[in-house]
Backbone as CSV, one residue per row, in Angstrom:
resi,resn,N_x,N_y,N_z,CA_x,CA_y,CA_z,C_x,C_y,C_z
1,MET,26.102,19.296,69.060,26.944,17.886,68.417,27.919,17.616,67.980
2,PRO,29.146,18.003,68.806,29.945,18.215,68.062,30.506,16.536,66.806
3,SER,31.048,15.985,68.386,30.939,14.585,67.642,30.647,13.835,66.635
4,TYR,28.618,14.806,66.398,27.692,14.216,65.318,28.524,14.716,64.040
5,LYS,28.798,15.219,63.650,28.754,16.743,63.009,30.174,16.367,63.009
6,ARG,30.499,15.753,62.649,32.303,15.310,62.578,32.347,14.392,61.806
7,LYS,31.421,12.594,63.041,30.900,11.915,61.452,30.498,11.966,60.191
8,VAL,29.273,12.866,60.512,28.328,13.597,59.181,29.215,13.885,58.386
9,ASN,30.120,14.911,58.871,31.392,15.637,57.479,31.778,14.394,56.403
10,ILE,31.869,13.092,57.291,33.534,12.535,56.447,32.041,11.720,55.549
11,GLY,31.027,11.502,55.859,29.949,10.310,54.972,29.116,11.831,54.068
12,VAL,29.824,13.372,54.375,29.161,14.090,53.291,29.985,14.399,52.542
13,VAL,31.248,14.045,52.089,31.873,13.762,51.141,32.267,12.948,50.272
14,GLU,30.831,12.109,50.504,31.114,10.874,49.639,29.801,10.876,49.261
15,LYS,28.488,10.749,49.706,26.787,10.415,50.225,26.679,11.134,50.264
16,PRO,24.835,11.559,49.698,24.418,12.974,50.119,23.556,12.725,51.475
17,THR,23.425,13.665,51.860,22.490,13.838,53.573,21.761,12.013,53.486
18,PRO,21.126,12.273,53.667,19.667,10.542,53.679,20.898,9.695,54.263
19,CYS,21.733,9.185,52.941,22.580,8.384,53.020,23.569,8.125,54.559
20,VAL,23.827,10.045,55.011,24.752,9.972,56.355,23.988,9.810,57.076
21,GLU,23.117,10.243,56.887,21.699,10.044,58.125,21.499,8.539,58.994
22,GLU,21.636,7.251,57.601,21.805,6.209,57.901,22.961,5.229,58.546
23,MET,23.953,6.007,57.920,25.341,5.317,58.935,25.129,5.913,59.744
24,VAL,25.279,7.625,60.456,24.990,8.089,61.763,24.696,6.612,63.090
25,MET,23.386,6.713,61.989,22.216,5.582,63.529,22.759,4.077,63.274
26,GLY,23.566,3.124,61.957,24.424,1.800,62.355,25.238,2.813,63.746
27,GLU,25.822,3.372,63.712,27.381,3.887,64.090,26.908,3.664,65.651
28,ASN,25.887,4.586,65.867,25.471,4.929,66.947,24.816,3.093,67.618
């Protein structure tokens, strides 16, 4: 999942992994 990792990278820079998972889920 390349696109999934790219979106996560943007969130990981400022927020922890748990927050990133929530952001990705909301977008999907």
